[in-house]
């Protein structure tokens, strides 16, 4: 009886610590931090032996205890310190050949020392971990985080020691039907601590978060809020933008929250002039600095207005895949290469598919003047009716917005990609849209929808009921690749039920760089080129089209693409190969964007 009670209690404690990561600390890139990047000790654990006992109950003495034998007779069947290492940040699949197809658990350990200063608090911050993470410090569980592409942090003030800390993370990338994304995706299920890990040290009461952007519809009024966290909440907070001669002081309420609101005479951010201001948020106990751009983004009928002027989004879709070396991208160099290719193509816009990319990518886009569509991996066949799936999608959406809401580059939050019509899906996505609008009323909301044929077999109709709730319609179409041959493209007419701008959020064809043939030879550069030529002609006739993001900038790894000698497990729809070689279709798109740039002025 006692044993049963004890194990129930243990189970309850292990399970109850679920999910309690603290709200994200804003601007992790701009704060003083200690990097924990580098080699971490790792244990590959396909059966989760380090987590469950032999009755498949959570074990009290899992690997997170990091126990060492105390005598020569002690039985301990693992040892982080003599185990293999993996680099963080980095996916595990591309670091060791035998992990390429691995989907399961790997335990990570980092030992560190840290002299905590008086009157400070310490957080451990993860840029992302794919997909499900259980985090422990010195044998104690800090919490769990679900979702592979958004940051999270835990407070460790009371657990951290001056010497010999053991930070252990169980990362599990097993796919699940009820997860977001679900079992089925056209991209590689990279696992691991794929982004940076760091310690953030802040004063006892600190600036937890802030939202500083132009108010919806205004080009000269900044609105938003600042939120403090700690014991001394009722502080004065000054928002200072010295270059614009702005210094405005507010008083936080008893909860540490201050609404901010003031006029500002600013040079607006745009692709022509990606102006960023040094913005300081000065509370009494902490001062934080950030680089923030200000611009307005609105829709009016089928127009998209940037700073009040109509704009055409000359875009391209991008996966978070590293050029040349492969695997998950995470560095400034990766971001620079991808975004410079987009610029060379003539882009002023990128669709970052199909999940939030790393923060460096967004900050580079901010600096380079490239507008961004950012999305969550609500992709294809999510379990719409499952409440936990909704909570998970909503958490990922909230974390995406929490991290990037001060980046001028981001103009669109997208809630879904190619999801099948139905009532439960509509309810699910409407709720996500409401949540996005409640967190950020300044940006546009979109989703990549599908089209269908009318009876005449040539009219492409966009009338997905979700369209009613979006600001901008996205549409993925693959006429000429999955649907007929390229000549079919010439016959199409486009219609929409909505008086709203359309972004053709995907179109394209696979081509292996260097493979040549005539325009009807699948996988040849000529087929892809011909499809792009015909598609561009078609696009020019769509009166409500205000943007394009062809699929895709660079070839990327996908488990759905086995064809030997051609695909070799890569989606070859890139305009550029994974080795950086430009295919013929790149230049078709480049020419179209040159034409478009002229009247619309970048
Ligand atoms: C799509 C998906 C994208 C795929 C692409 C393809 O519609 O949105 O994730 O990779 O098609 O290549 O089939």
PDB file of N, CA, C and O and ligand atoms in Angstrom, residues 186-187 319 354 379-380 417-418 476 478 482 506 510 551 556 561 571 573, ligand 1:
ATOM      1  N   UNK A 186       6.516  17.779 -45.139  1.00  0.00           N
ATOM      2  CA  UNK A 186       7.480  17.702 -46.243  1.00  0.00           C
ATOM      3  C   UNK A 186       8.769  18.431 -45.848  1.00  0.00           C
ATOM      4  O   UNK A 186       9.303  19.223 -46.611  1.00  0.00           O
ATOM      5  N   UNK A 187       9.215  18.190 -44.630  1.00  0.00           N
ATOM      6  CA  UNK A 187      10.547  18.667 -44.264  1.00  0.00           C
ATOM      7  C   UNK A 187      11.115  17.720 -43.218  1.00  0.00           C
ATOM      8  O   UNK A 187      10.387  16.945 -42.613  1.00  0.00           O
ATOM      9  N   UNK A 319      13.003  27.706 -46.149  1.00  0.00           N
ATOM     10  CA  UNK A 319      13.050  26.813 -44.980  1.00  0.00           C
ATOM     11  C   UNK A 319      14.271  27.175 -44.141  1.00  0.00           C
ATOM     12  O   UNK A 319      15.243  27.742 -44.659  1.00  0.00           O
ATOM     13  N   UNK A 354       8.138  26.649 -42.380  1.00  0.00           N
ATOM     14  CA  UNK A 354       6.701  26.559 -42.078  1.00  0.00           C
ATOM     15  C   UNK A 354       6.496  26.684 -40.581  1.00  0.00           C
ATOM     16  O   UNK A 354       5.612  26.075 -40.013  1.00  0.00           O
ATOM     17  N   UNK A 379       0.121  22.622 -40.009  1.00  0.00           N
ATOM     18  CA  UNK A 379       0.449  22.206 -41.375  1.00  0.00           C
ATOM     19  C   UNK A 379      -0.343  20.944 -41.705  1.00  0.00           C
ATOM     20  O   UNK A 379      -0.324  19.981 -40.938  1.00  0.00           O
ATOM     21  N   UNK A 380      -1.035  20.990 -42.838  1.00  0.00           N
ATOM     22  CA  UNK A 380      -1.793  19.856 -43.356  1.00  0.00           C
ATOM     23  C   UNK A 380      -2.848  19.317 -42.383  1.00  0.00           C
ATOM     24  O   UNK A 380      -3.890  19.929 -42.243  1.00  0.00           O
ATOM     25  N   UNK A 417      -1.005  26.345 -42.872  1.00  0.00           N
ATOM     26  CA  UNK A 417      -0.617  26.062 -44.252  1.00  0.00           C
ATOM     27  C   UNK A 417      -1.395  24.871 -44.809  1.00  0.00           C
ATOM     28  O   UNK A 417      -1.348  23.776 -44.233  1.00  0.00           O
ATOM     29  N   UNK A 418      -2.106  25.097 -45.899  1.00  0.00           N
ATOM     30  CA  UNK A 418      -2.796  24.034 -46.650  1.00  0.00           C
ATOM     31  C   UNK A 418      -3.566  23.096 -45.751  1.00  0.00           C
ATOM     32  O   UNK A 418      -3.331  21.886 -45.749  1.00  0.00           O
ATOM     33  N   UNK A 476      -1.535  28.475 -52.153  1.00  0.00           N
ATOM     34  CA  UNK A 476      -0.506  27.591 -52.711  1.00  0.00           C
ATOM     35  C   UNK A 476      -1.087  26.896 -53.936  1.00  0.00           C
ATOM     36  O   UNK A 476      -2.175  26.328 -53.851  1.00  0.00           O
ATOM     37  N   UNK A 478       0.043  24.404 -57.457  1.00  0.00           N
ATOM     38  CA  UNK A 478       1.101  23.679 -58.169  1.00  0.00           C
ATOM     39  C   UNK A 478       0.629  23.212 -59.539  1.00  0.00           C
ATOM     40  O   UNK A 478       0.924  22.092 -59.955  1.00  0.00           O
ATOM     41  N   UNK A 482       1.991  19.175 -59.836  1.00  0.00           N
ATOM     42  CA  UNK A 482       1.125  18.105 -59.312  1.00  0.00           C
ATOM     43  C   UNK A 482      -0.190  18.057 -60.092  1.00  0.00           C
ATOM     44  O   UNK A 482      -0.951  17.111 -59.981  1.00  0.00           O
ATOM     45  N   UNK A 506       2.782  29.874 -52.697  1.00  0.00           N
ATOM     46  CA  UNK A 506       3.627  28.793 -53.221  1.00  0.00           C
ATOM     47  C   UNK A 506       3.260  28.492 -54.667  1.00  0.00           C
ATOM     48  O   UNK A 506       2.083  28.519 -55.034  1.00  0.00           O
ATOM     49  N   UNK A 510      10.139  20.771 -59.199  1.00  0.00           N
ATOM     50  CA  UNK A 510      11.455  20.244 -58.826  1.00  0.00           C
ATOM     51  C   UNK A 510      12.391  20.243 -60.032  1.00  0.00           C
ATOM     52  O   UNK A 510      11.984  19.844 -61.131  1.00  0.00           O
ATOM     53  N   UNK A 551       7.906  28.611 -54.272  1.00  0.00           N
ATOM     54  CA  UNK A 551       8.476  27.509 -53.490  1.00  0.00           C
ATOM     55  C   UNK A 551       9.646  26.944 -54.253  1.00  0.00           C
ATOM     56  O   UNK A 551       9.437  26.295 -55.245  1.00  0.00           O
ATOM     57  N   UNK A 556      15.863  21.563 -50.091  1.00  0.00           N
ATOM     58  CA  UNK A 556      15.935  21.220 -48.661  1.00  0.00           C
ATOM     59  C   UNK A 556      15.646  19.740 -48.455  1.00  0.00           C
ATOM     60  O   UNK A 556      14.995  19.089 -49.270  1.00  0.00           O
ATOM     61  N   UNK A 561      10.929  12.447 -50.255  1.00  0.00           N
ATOM     62  CA  UNK A 561      11.499  12.632 -51.597  1.00  0.00           C
ATOM     63  C   UNK A 561      12.639  11.659 -51.864  1.00  0.00           C
ATOM     64  O   UNK A 561      13.817  12.040 -51.900  1.00  0.00           O
ATOM     65  N   UNK A 571      13.834  17.878 -51.390  1.00  0.00           N
ATOM     66  CA  UNK A 571      12.844  18.553 -52.225  1.00  0.00           C
ATOM     67  C   UNK A 571      13.658  19.474 -53.126  1.00  0.00           C
ATOM     68  O   UNK A 571      14.412  20.319 -52.639  1.00  0.00           O
ATOM     69  N   UNK A 573      12.703  21.730 -55.304  1.00  0.00           N
ATOM     70  CA  UNK A 573      12.016  22.887 -55.895  1.00  0.00           C
ATOM     71  C   UNK A 573      12.785  24.193 -55.696  1.00  0.00           C
ATOM     72  O   UNK A 573      12.308  25.259 -56.057  1.00  0.00           O
TER      73      UNK A 573
HETATM   74  C1  LIG B   1       3.250  22.375 -50.404  1.00  0.00           C
HETATM   75  C2  LIG B   1       3.694  22.543 -49.011  1.00  0.00           C
HETATM   76  C3  LIG B   1       5.192  22.540 -48.901  1.00  0.00           C
HETATM   77  C4  LIG B   1       5.768  21.435 -49.785  1.00  0.00           C
HETATM   78  C5  LIG B   1       5.416  21.736 -51.209  1.00  0.00           C
HETATM   79  C6  LIG B   1       5.901  20.662 -52.183  1.00  0.00           C
HETATM   80  O1  LIG B   1       2.164  22.685 -50.765  1.00  0.00           O
HETATM   81  O2  LIG B   1       3.150  23.665 -48.400  1.00  0.00           O
HETATM   82  O3  LIG B   1       5.542  22.356 -47.558  1.00  0.00           O
HETATM   83  O4  LIG B   1       7.134  21.291 -49.600  1.00  0.00           O
HETATM   84  O5  LIG B   1       4.035  21.806 -51.330  1.00  0.00           O
HETATM   85  O6  LIG B   1       7.031  20.734 -52.631  1.00  0.00           O
HETATM   86  O7  LIG B   1       5.127  19.758 -52.473  1.00  0.00           O
END
